[in-house]
PDB file of C-alpha atoms in Angstrom:
ATOM      1  CA  UNK A  45      87.571  65.092  86.349  1.00  0.00           C
ATOM      2  CA  UNK A  46      84.172  64.342  87.818  1.00  0.00           C
ATOM      3  CA  UNK A  47      81.906  67.059  89.161  1.00  0.00           C
ATOM      4  CA  UNK A  48      81.764  67.342  92.974  1.00  0.00           C
ATOM      5  CA  UNK A  49      78.229  65.965  93.104  1.00  0.00           C
ATOM      6  CA  UNK A  50      79.162  62.894  91.119  1.00  0.00           C
ATOM      7  CA  UNK A  51      81.939  62.069  93.584  1.00  0.00           C
ATOM      8  CA  UNK A  52      79.602  62.676  96.521  1.00  0.00           C
ATOM      9  CA  UNK A  53      77.181  60.231  94.891  1.00  0.00           C
ATOM     10  CA  UNK A  54      79.907  57.643  94.469  1.00  0.00           C
ATOM     11  CA  UNK A  55      81.017  57.909  98.123  1.00  0.00           C
ATOM     12  CA  UNK A  56      77.426  57.872  99.383  1.00  0.00           C
ATOM     13  CA  UNK A  57      76.689  54.673  97.516  1.00  0.00           C
ATOM     14  CA  UNK A  58      79.912  53.056  98.714  1.00  0.00           C
ATOM     15  CA  UNK A  59      78.893  53.811 102.275  1.00  0.00           C
ATOM     16  CA  UNK A  60      75.267  52.675 101.791  1.00  0.00           C
ATOM     17  CA  UNK A  61      73.796  56.040 102.831  1.00  0.00           C
ATOM     18  CA  UNK A  62      70.530  57.370 101.430  1.00  0.00           C
ATOM     19  CA  UNK A  63      70.201  60.724  99.685  1.00  0.00           C
ATOM     20  CA  UNK A  64      67.833  61.905 102.428  1.00  0.00           C
ATOM     21  CA  UNK A  65      70.517  61.376 105.129  1.00  0.00           C
ATOM     22  CA  UNK A  66      72.803  63.744 103.185  1.00  0.00           C
ATOM     23  CA  UNK A  67      70.506  66.554 102.024  1.00  0.00           C
ATOM     24  CA  UNK A  68      67.963  66.723 104.875  1.00  0.00           C
ATOM     25  CA  UNK A  69      67.823  70.277 106.221  1.00  0.00           C
ATOM     26  CA  UNK A  70      70.432  71.547 103.779  1.00  0.00           C
ATOM     27  CA  UNK A  71      68.920  71.577 100.271  1.00  0.00           C
ATOM     28  CA  UNK A  72      65.790  70.222  98.596  1.00  0.00           C
ATOM     29  CA  UNK A  73      65.530  66.650  97.343  1.00  0.00           C
ATOM     30  CA  UNK A  74      65.237  67.726  93.699  1.00  0.00           C
ATOM     31  CA  UNK A  75      68.201  70.101  93.965  1.00  0.00           C
ATOM     32  CA  UNK A  76      70.318  67.423  95.637  1.00  0.00           C
ATOM     33  CA  UNK A  77      69.439  64.843  93.032  1.00  0.00           C
ATOM     34  CA  UNK A  78      70.477  67.250  90.275  1.00  0.00           C
ATOM     35  CA  UNK A  79      73.670  68.091  92.188  1.00  0.00           C
ATOM     36  CA  UNK A  80      74.661  64.417  92.376  1.00  0.00           C
ATOM     37  CA  UNK A  81      74.244  64.209  88.587  1.00  0.00           C
ATOM     38  CA  UNK A  82      76.614  67.143  88.044  1.00  0.00           C
ATOM     39  CA  UNK A  83      73.965  69.675  87.039  1.00  0.00           C
ATOM     40  CA  UNK A  84      74.399  72.133  89.945  1.00  0.00           C
ATOM     41  CA  UNK A  85      77.158  73.444  92.192  1.00  0.00           C
ATOM     42  CA  UNK A  86      76.602  74.267  95.872  1.00  0.00           C
ATOM     43  CA  UNK A  87      77.828  76.640  98.535  1.00  0.00           C
ATOM     44  CA  UNK A  88      80.951  75.629 100.472  1.00  0.00           C
ATOM     45  CA  UNK A  89      79.001  75.440 103.740  1.00  0.00           C
ATOM     46  CA  UNK A  90      76.570  72.880 102.255  1.00  0.00           C
ATOM     47  CA  UNK A  91      79.400  70.899 100.701  1.00  0.00           C
ATOM     48  CA  UNK A  92      81.255  70.693 104.037  1.00  0.00           C
ATOM     49  CA  UNK A  93      78.027  69.542 105.728  1.00  0.00           C
ATOM     50  CA  UNK A  94      77.740  66.747 103.130  1.00  0.00           C
ATOM     51  CA  UNK A  95      81.320  65.674 103.899  1.00  0.00           C
ATOM     52  CA  UNK A  96      80.512  65.591 107.630  1.00  0.00           C
ATOM     53  CA  UNK A  97      77.486  63.404 107.038  1.00  0.00           C
ATOM     54  CA  UNK A  98      79.548  61.109 104.837  1.00  0.00           C
ATOM     55  CA  UNK A  99      82.204  61.062 107.614  1.00  0.00           C
ATOM     56  CA  UNK A 100      84.986  61.802 105.160  1.00  0.00           C
ATOM     57  CA  UNK A 101      87.729  64.434 105.251  1.00  0.00           C
ATOM     58  CA  UNK A 102      88.267  67.017 102.554  1.00  0.00           C
ATOM     59  CA  UNK A 103      91.692  65.474 101.822  1.00  0.00           C
ATOM     60  CA  UNK A 104      90.187  62.016 101.296  1.00  0.00           C
ATOM     61  CA  UNK A 105      87.409  63.482  99.132  1.00  0.00           C
ATOM     62  CA  UNK A 106      89.997  65.182  96.900  1.00  0.00           C
ATOM     63  CA  UNK A 107      91.937  61.907  96.675  1.00  0.00           C
ATOM     64  CA  UNK A 108      88.840  60.024  95.480  1.00  0.00           C
ATOM     65  CA  UNK A 109      87.849  62.920  93.224  1.00  0.00           C
ATOM     66  CA  UNK A 110      91.225  62.626  91.559  1.00  0.00           C
ATOM     67  CA  UNK A 111      90.689  58.907  90.764  1.00  0.00           C
ATOM     68  CA  UNK A 112      92.465  57.743  93.938  1.00  0.00           C
ATOM     69  CA  UNK A 113      95.588  59.724  93.194  1.00  0.00           C
ATOM     70  CA  UNK A 114      97.071  62.719  94.982  1.00  0.00           C
ATOM     71  CA  UNK A 115      97.464  65.846  92.837  1.00  0.00           C
ATOM     72  CA  UNK A 116     100.907  66.024  91.221  1.00  0.00           C
ATOM     73  CA  UNK A 117     101.958  69.076  93.269  1.00  0.00           C
ATOM     74  CA  UNK A 118     101.007  67.288  96.502  1.00  0.00           C
ATOM     75  CA  UNK A 119     103.058  64.225  95.563  1.00  0.00           C
ATOM     76  CA  UNK A 120     106.009  66.436  94.635  1.00  0.00           C
ATOM     77  CA  UNK A 121     105.683  68.316  97.897  1.00  0.00           C
ATOM     78  CA  UNK A 122     105.649  65.070  99.905  1.00  0.00           C
ATOM     79  CA  UNK A 123     108.786  63.934  98.127  1.00  0.00           C
ATOM     80  CA  UNK A 124     110.575  67.215  98.864  1.00  0.00           C
ATOM     81  CA  UNK A 125     109.661  67.221 102.563  1.00  0.00           C
ATOM     82  CA  UNK A 126     110.536  63.537 102.976  1.00  0.00           C
ATOM     83  CA  UNK A 127     114.088  64.071 101.731  1.00  0.00           C
ATOM     84  CA  UNK A 128     114.531  67.432 103.490  1.00  0.00           C
ATOM     85  CA  UNK A 129     113.577  66.079 106.900  1.00  0.00           C
ATOM     86  CA  UNK A 130     115.842  63.096 106.229  1.00  0.00           C
ATOM     87  CA  UNK A 131     118.738  65.519 105.766  1.00  0.00           C
ATOM     88  CA  UNK A 132     119.177  64.688 102.077  1.00  0.00           C
ATOM     89  CA  UNK A 133     120.316  68.146 100.972  1.00  0.00           C
ATOM     90  CA  UNK A 134     121.745  66.768  97.717  1.00  0.00           C
ATOM     91  CA  UNK A 135     118.210  65.705  96.711  1.00  0.00           C
ATOM     92  CA  UNK A 136     116.810  69.117  97.805  1.00  0.00           C
ATOM     93  CA  UNK A 137     119.266  70.873  95.476  1.00  0.00           C
ATOM     94  CA  UNK A 138     118.413  68.489  92.639  1.00  0.00           C
ATOM     95  CA  UNK A 139     114.695  69.124  93.271  1.00  0.00           C
ATOM     96  CA  UNK A 140     115.196  72.868  92.814  1.00  0.00           C
ATOM     97  CA  UNK A 141     117.147  72.405  89.593  1.00  0.00           C
ATOM     98  CA  UNK A 142     114.536  69.971  88.190  1.00  0.00           C
ATOM     99  CA  UNK A 143     111.415  72.023  88.889  1.00  0.00           C
ATOM    100  CA  UNK A 144     112.513  75.676  88.867  1.00  0.00           C
ATOM    101  CA  UNK A 145     111.182  76.199  85.331  1.00  0.00           C
ATOM    102  CA  UNK A 146     107.984  74.209  85.748  1.00  0.00           C
ATOM    103  CA  UNK A 147     104.894  75.570  83.981  1.00  0.00           C
ATOM    104  CA  UNK A 148     102.907  74.859  87.162  1.00  0.00           C
ATOM    105  CA  UNK A 149     103.078  77.901  89.484  1.00  0.00           C
ATOM    106  CA  UNK A 150     102.583  75.811  92.604  1.00  0.00           C
ATOM    107  CA  UNK A 151     105.474  73.534  91.609  1.00  0.00           C
ATOM    108  CA  UNK A 152     107.699  76.579  90.876  1.00  0.00           C
ATOM    109  CA  UNK A 153     106.996  77.834  94.418  1.00  0.00           C
ATOM    110  CA  UNK A 154     107.960  74.408  95.758  1.00  0.00           C
ATOM    111  CA  UNK A 155     111.241  74.590  93.845  1.00  0.00           C
ATOM    112  CA  UNK A 156     111.894  77.978  95.445  1.00  0.00           C
ATOM    113  CA  UNK A 157     111.194  76.374  98.824  1.00  0.00           C
ATOM    114  CA  UNK A 158     113.695  73.665  97.986  1.00  0.00           C
ATOM    115  CA  UNK A 159     116.283  76.343  97.269  1.00  0.00           C
ATOM    116  CA  UNK A 160     115.398  77.949 100.600  1.00  0.00           C
ATOM    117  CA  UNK A 161     116.070  74.686 102.452  1.00  0.00           C
ATOM    118  CA  UNK A 162     119.316  74.265 100.513  1.00  0.00           C
ATOM    119  CA  UNK A 163     120.236  77.864 101.340  1.00  0.00           C
ATOM    120  CA  UNK A 164     119.583  77.380 105.052  1.00  0.00           C
ATOM    121  CA  UNK A 165     121.661  74.216 105.121  1.00  0.00           C
ATOM    122  CA  UNK A 166     124.525  75.489 102.997  1.00  0.00           C
ATOM    123  CA  UNK A 167     124.763  79.265 103.431  1.00  0.00           C
ATOM    124  CA  UNK A 168     127.633  78.985 105.889  1.00  0.00           C
ATOM    125  CA  UNK A 169     129.712  76.992 103.426  1.00  0.00           C
ATOM    126  CA  UNK A 170     128.861  78.359  99.993  1.00  0.00           C
ATOM    127  CA  UNK A 171     128.232  81.723  98.410  1.00  0.00           C
ATOM    128  CA  UNK A 172     124.620  81.640  97.350  1.00  0.00           C
ATOM    129  CA  UNK A 173     122.302  84.226  95.813  1.00  0.00           C
ATOM    130  CA  UNK A 174     118.890  85.322  97.135  1.00  0.00           C
ATOM    131  CA  UNK A 175     117.480  85.568  93.623  1.00  0.00           C
ATOM    132  CA  UNK A 176     115.753  82.135  93.453  1.00  0.00           C
ATOM    133  CA  UNK A 177     113.988  83.032  96.715  1.00  0.00           C
ATOM    134  CA  UNK A 178     112.348  86.200  95.396  1.00  0.00           C
ATOM    135  CA  UNK A 179     109.199  84.338  94.214  1.00  0.00           C
ATOM    136  CA  UNK A 180     108.598  83.317  97.844  1.00  0.00           C
ATOM    137  CA  UNK A 181     108.862  86.938  98.952  1.00  0.00           C
ATOM    138  CA  UNK A 182     106.429  88.045  96.225  1.00  0.00           C
ATOM    139  CA  UNK A 183     104.046  85.225  97.153  1.00  0.00           C
ATOM    140  CA  UNK A 184     103.937  86.293 100.798  1.00  0.00           C
ATOM    141  CA  UNK A 185     103.749  89.999 100.013  1.00  0.00           C
ATOM    142  CA  UNK A 186     100.982  89.771  97.422  1.00  0.00           C
ATOM    143  CA  UNK A 187      98.891  86.914  98.861  1.00  0.00           C
ATOM    144  CA  UNK A 188      95.930  88.530 100.659  1.00  0.00           C
ATOM    145  CA  UNK A 189      94.697  85.450 102.486  1.00  0.00           C
ATOM    146  CA  UNK A 190      97.306  83.282 104.127  1.00  0.00           C
ATOM    147  CA  UNK A 191      96.996  79.790 105.579  1.00  0.00           C
ATOM    148  CA  UNK A 192      99.216  78.139 108.183  1.00  0.00           C
ATOM    149  CA  UNK A 193     101.373  76.871 105.345  1.00  0.00           C
ATOM    150  CA  UNK A 194     102.161  80.451 104.355  1.00  0.00           C
ATOM    151  CA  UNK A 195     102.927  81.352 107.979  1.00  0.00           C
ATOM    152  CA  UNK A 196     105.365  78.432 108.193  1.00  0.00           C
ATOM    153  CA  UNK A 197     107.021  79.687 105.029  1.00  0.00           C
ATOM    154  CA  UNK A 198     107.319  83.180 106.493  1.00  0.00           C
ATOM    155  CA  UNK A 199     109.158  81.801 109.532  1.00  0.00           C
ATOM    156  CA  UNK A 200     112.008  80.722 107.263  1.00  0.00           C
ATOM    157  CA  UNK A 201     111.989  83.702 104.881  1.00  0.00           C
ATOM    158  CA  UNK A 202     111.925  86.649 107.292  1.00  0.00           C
ATOM    159  CA  UNK A 203     115.517  87.476 106.328  1.00  0.00           C
ATOM    160  CA  UNK A 204     114.296  88.248 102.790  1.00  0.00           C
ATOM    161  CA  UNK A 205     112.547  91.322 104.215  1.00  0.00           C
ATOM    162  CA  UNK A 206     115.553  92.722 106.069  1.00  0.00           C
ATOM    163  CA  UNK A 207     116.036  95.531 103.559  1.00  0.00           C
ATOM    164  CA  UNK A 208     112.431  96.711 103.652  1.00  0.00           C
ATOM    165  CA  UNK A 209     111.165  97.319 107.160  1.00  0.00           C
ATOM    166  CA  UNK A 210     107.676  98.344 106.059  1.00  0.00           C
ATOM    167  CA  UNK A 211     107.171  95.141 104.079  1.00  0.00           C
ATOM    168  CA  UNK A 212     108.433  93.164 107.087  1.00  0.00           C
ATOM    169  CA  UNK A 213     105.985  94.888 109.431  1.00  0.00           C
ATOM    170  CA  UNK A 214     103.113  94.345 106.969  1.00  0.00           C
ATOM    171  CA  UNK A 215     103.706  90.613 106.566  1.00  0.00           C
ATOM    172  CA  UNK A 216     104.368  90.288 110.292  1.00  0.00           C
ATOM    173  CA  UNK A 217     100.877  91.720 110.951  1.00  0.00           C
ATOM    174  CA  UNK A 218      99.439  89.388 108.294  1.00  0.00           C
ATOM    175  CA  UNK A 219     100.978  86.413 110.044  1.00  0.00           C
ATOM    176  CA  UNK A 220      99.531  87.502 113.365  1.00  0.00           C
ATOM    177  CA  UNK A 221      96.052  87.821 111.854  1.00  0.00           C
ATOM    178  CA  UNK A 222      96.223  84.248 110.538  1.00  0.00           C
ATOM    179  CA  UNK A 223      97.669  82.818 113.748  1.00  0.00           C
ATOM    180  CA  UNK A 224      94.865  84.366 115.805  1.00  0.00           C
ATOM    181  CA  UNK A 225      92.325  82.794 113.424  1.00  0.00           C
ATOM    182  CA  UNK A 226      93.914  79.355 113.782  1.00  0.00           C
ATOM    183  CA  UNK A 227      94.535  79.457 117.544  1.00  0.00           C
ATOM    184  CA  UNK A 228      91.600  77.218 118.373  1.00  0.00           C
ATOM    185  CA  UNK A 229      92.406  74.910 115.476  1.00  0.00           C
ATOM    186  CA  UNK A 230      95.831  73.841 116.720  1.00  0.00           C
ATOM    187  CA  UNK A 231      97.119  75.926 119.644  1.00  0.00           C
ATOM    188  CA  UNK A 232     100.361  73.953 120.046  1.00  0.00           C
ATOM    189  CA  UNK A 233     101.467  74.539 116.452  1.00  0.00           C
ATOM    190  CA  UNK A 234     100.231  78.147 116.435  1.00  0.00           C
ATOM    191  CA  UNK A 235     102.034  79.319 119.565  1.00  0.00           C
ATOM    192  CA  UNK A 236     105.314  77.765 118.352  1.00  0.00           C
ATOM    193  CA  UNK A 237     104.970  79.515 115.003  1.00  0.00           C
ATOM    194  CA  UNK A 238     104.014  82.807 116.691  1.00  0.00           C
ATOM    195  CA  UNK A 239     107.001  82.752 119.029  1.00  0.00           C
ATOM    196  CA  UNK A 240     109.350  81.795 116.181  1.00  0.00           C
ATOM    197  CA  UNK A 241     108.128  84.707 114.126  1.00  0.00           C
ATOM    198  CA  UNK A 242     108.397  87.089 117.091  1.00  0.00           C
ATOM    199  CA  UNK A 243     111.993  86.050 117.709  1.00  0.00           C
ATOM    200  CA  UNK A 244     113.076  86.111 114.049  1.00  0.00           C
ATOM    201  CA  UNK A 245     111.437  89.498 113.372  1.00  0.00           C
ATOM    202  CA  UNK A 246     112.916  90.956 116.550  1.00  0.00           C
ATOM    203  CA  UNK A 247     116.372  89.688 115.608  1.00  0.00           C
ATOM    204  CA  UNK A 248     116.139  91.143 112.119  1.00  0.00           C
ATOM    205  CA  UNK A 249     115.100  94.574 113.408  1.00  0.00           C
ATOM    206  CA  UNK A 250     117.772  94.627 116.103  1.00  0.00           C
ATOM    207  CA  UNK A 251     120.599  93.678 113.750  1.00  0.00           C
ATOM    208  CA  UNK A 252     119.391  96.274 111.229  1.00  0.00           C
ATOM    209  CA  UNK A 253     119.252  98.890 114.015  1.00  0.00           C
ATOM    210  CA  UNK A 254     115.531  99.468 113.443  1.00  0.00           C
ATOM    211  CA  UNK A 255     115.072 100.034 117.141  1.00  0.00           C
ATOM    212  CA  UNK A 256     111.740 101.838 117.083  1.00  0.00           C
ATOM    213  CA  UNK A 257     110.135  98.961 115.180  1.00  0.00           C
ATOM    214  CA  UNK A 258     111.875  96.489 117.526  1.00  0.00           C
ATOM    215  CA  UNK A 259     110.169  98.222 120.473  1.00  0.00           C
ATOM    216  CA  UNK A 260     106.818  98.002 118.684  1.00  0.00           C
ATOM    217  CA  UNK A 261     107.283  94.280 118.054  1.00  0.00           C
ATOM    218  CA  UNK A 262     108.325  93.684 121.634  1.00  0.00           C
ATOM    219  CA  UNK A 263     105.292  95.561 122.962  1.00  0.00           C
ATOM    220  CA  UNK A 264     103.107  93.302 120.839  1.00  0.00           C
ATOM    221  CA  UNK A 265     104.889  90.200 122.115  1.00  0.00           C
ATOM    222  CA  UNK A 266     104.098  91.237 125.687  1.00  0.00           C
ATOM    223  CA  UNK A 267     100.366  91.244 124.963  1.00  0.00           C
ATOM    224  CA  UNK A 268     100.320  87.545 124.060  1.00  0.00           C
ATOM    225  CA  UNK A 269     100.170  85.314 127.086  1.00  0.00           C
ATOM    226  CA  UNK A 270     101.741  81.882 127.124  1.00  0.00           C
ATOM    227  CA  UNK A 271     100.215  79.146 129.248  1.00  0.00           C
ATOM    228  CA  UNK A 272     102.181  76.780 131.481  1.00  0.00           C
ATOM    229  CA  UNK A 273     101.129  73.834 129.328  1.00  0.00           C
ATOM    230  CA  UNK A 274     102.323  75.414 126.076  1.00  0.00           C
ATOM    231  CA  UNK A 275     105.168  73.601 124.248  1.00  0.00           C
ATOM    232  CA  UNK A 276     108.677  74.038 125.639  1.00  0.00           C
ATOM    233  CA  UNK A 277     109.853  75.293 122.240  1.00  0.00           C
ATOM    234  CA  UNK A 278     107.405  78.227 122.420  1.00  0.00           C
ATOM    235  CA  UNK A 279     108.516  79.063 125.959  1.00  0.00           C
ATOM    236  CA  UNK A 280     112.180  79.000 124.964  1.00  0.00           C
ATOM    237  CA  UNK A 281     111.559  81.240 121.926  1.00  0.00           C
ATOM    238  CA  UNK A 282     109.692  83.729 124.167  1.00  0.00           C
ATOM    239  CA  UNK A 283     112.433  83.721 126.807  1.00  0.00           C
ATOM    240  CA  UNK A 284     115.037  84.333 124.113  1.00  0.00           C
ATOM    241  CA  UNK A 285     113.062  87.274 122.685  1.00  0.00           C
ATOM    242  CA  UNK A 286     112.782  88.877 126.125  1.00  0.00           C
ATOM    243  CA  UNK A 287     116.480  88.419 126.916  1.00  0.00           C
ATOM    244  CA  UNK A 288     117.560  89.818 123.552  1.00  0.00           C
ATOM    245  CA  UNK A 289     115.488  92.912 124.132  1.00  0.00           C
ATOM    246  CA  UNK A 290     117.029  93.358 127.588  1.00  0.00           C
ATOM    247  CA  UNK A 291     120.487  92.835 126.110  1.00  0.00           C
ATOM    248  CA  UNK A 292     120.013  95.943 123.956  1.00  0.00           C
ATOM    249  CA  UNK A 293     117.852  98.186 126.102  1.00  0.00           C
ATOM    250  CA  UNK A 294     118.008  97.133 129.758  1.00  0.00           C
ATOM    251  CA  UNK A 295     120.580  95.349 131.953  1.00  0.00           C
ATOM    252  CA  UNK A 296     123.222  94.139 129.493  1.00  0.00           C
ATOM    253  CA  UNK A 297     125.304  92.105 131.939  1.00  0.00           C
ATOM    254  CA  UNK A 298     122.336  90.346 133.501  1.00  0.00           C
ATOM    255  CA  UNK A 299     120.807  89.574 130.111  1.00  0.00           C
ATOM    256  CA  UNK A 300     124.132  88.182 128.878  1.00  0.00           C
ATOM    257  CA  UNK A 301     124.338  85.967 131.987  1.00  0.00           C
ATOM    258  CA  UNK A 302     120.730  84.795 131.570  1.00  0.00           C
ATOM    259  CA  UNK A 303     121.296  83.948 127.906  1.00  0.00           C
ATOM    260  CA  UNK A 304     124.238  81.778 128.937  1.00  0.00           C
ATOM    261  CA  UNK A 305     122.020  80.033 131.503  1.00  0.00           C
ATOM    262  CA  UNK A 306     119.390  79.479 128.812  1.00  0.00           C
ATOM    263  CA  UNK A 307     122.071  77.949 126.608  1.00  0.00           C
ATOM    264  CA  UNK A 308     123.124  75.585 129.377  1.00  0.00           C
ATOM    265  CA  UNK A 309     119.491  74.622 129.964  1.00  0.00           C
ATOM    266  CA  UNK A 310     119.069  73.689 126.285  1.00  0.00           C
ATOM    267  CA  UNK A 311     122.239  71.616 126.436  1.00  0.00           C
ATOM    268  CA  UNK A 312     120.804  69.868 129.522  1.00  0.00           C
ATOM    269  CA  UNK A 313     117.672  69.059 127.517  1.00  0.00           C
ATOM    270  CA  UNK A 314     119.824  67.541 124.759  1.00  0.00           C
ATOM    271  CA  UNK A 315     118.888  70.203 122.197  1.00  0.00           C
ATOM    272  CA  UNK A 316     121.022  71.231 119.232  1.00  0.00           C
ATOM    273  CA  UNK A 317     122.570  74.580 120.298  1.00  0.00           C
ATOM    274  CA  UNK A 318     124.911  75.575 117.453  1.00  0.00           C
ATOM    275  CA  UNK A 319     122.500  78.203 116.106  1.00  0.00           C
ATOM    276  CA  UNK A 320     121.739  79.484 119.601  1.00  0.00           C
ATOM    277  CA  UNK A 321     125.445  80.005 120.308  1.00  0.00           C
ATOM    278  CA  UNK A 322     125.706  81.976 117.096  1.00  0.00           C
ATOM    279  CA  UNK A 323     122.638  83.997 118.091  1.00  0.00           C
ATOM    280  CA  UNK A 324     124.162  84.946 121.436  1.00  0.00           C
ATOM    281  CA  UNK A 325     127.489  85.915 119.864  1.00  0.00           C
ATOM    282  CA  UNK A 326     125.901  88.022 117.143  1.00  0.00           C
ATOM    283  CA  UNK A 327     123.547  89.968 119.384  1.00  0.00           C
ATOM    284  CA  UNK A 328     126.086  90.475 122.146  1.00  0.00           C
ATOM    285  CA  UNK A 329     128.331  92.213 119.608  1.00  0.00           C
ATOM    286  CA  UNK A 330     125.514  94.320 118.112  1.00  0.00           C
ATOM    287  CA  UNK A 331     124.164  95.262 121.562  1.00  0.00           C
ATOM    288  CA  UNK A 332     127.604  96.387 122.687  1.00  0.00           C
ATOM    289  CA  UNK A 333     127.910  98.639 119.646  1.00  0.00           C
ATOM    290  CA  UNK A 334     124.405 100.015 120.240  1.00  0.00           C
ATOM    291  CA  UNK A 335     125.201 100.838 123.888  1.00  0.00           C
ATOM    292  CA  UNK A 336     128.481 102.574 123.014  1.00  0.00           C
ATOM    293  CA  UNK A 337     126.752 104.792 120.467  1.00  0.00           C
ATOM    294  CA  UNK A 338     123.859 105.584 122.801  1.00  0.00           C
TER     295      UNK A 338
END
């Protein structure tokens, strides 16, 4: 594979841009010339400035750097997501079986994700083990610096942490740190992810009777303001979180009534409500048990 500078040189020439237009105010002429010939590496900040001046995205640069091909793991990922979002669960299962023993760590993680999607789609019909999902839990627990991709993965794997409250709280805090960093990057996506995580974590803690931690999570939720222009999905997740908390700790009958109204509202919007019906049923039962004991 070519050095970064050699690819920069190739793109610059294709665009008819002079060296001076790229390096001016960033590095010296001699350094830049050597960089283009693969003799030096540069700081990330300088490299990103070069990409800006070339008016090219990092993704497109990587594509050209890789001889106009996407990296194998990216192509495999695209294929997985294409079939998953098309509802082709048979392909998703086959994907897991094909790549679970790959020598490429990134591809093995993708295979674990495929199993996760298969698990989510089929867990009500088949007895399935958590074991193939353990690499995802390790990845999230051990990874010090997450991206939005990791946060999205956490949304779907929160149930893997149900037996270890401390690990759940730790990764929950990690997800919040990342979401705060990305808020100005894509607020719409971030607030939806944040409210999904809030709801899923709260549900896990309530069902496990970890009520102190549930109160802590709910207090944190209350500190994050939603705006009237935020996505309807985020607003619905927040409303559900608030009503679940009230179902356990405040006015049970009113919360139960309000959850039913929220269900009817989602039906009115034409949303798929099977999971929401299950959510109401599950938490109504657990909340009743909690109130009898306390």
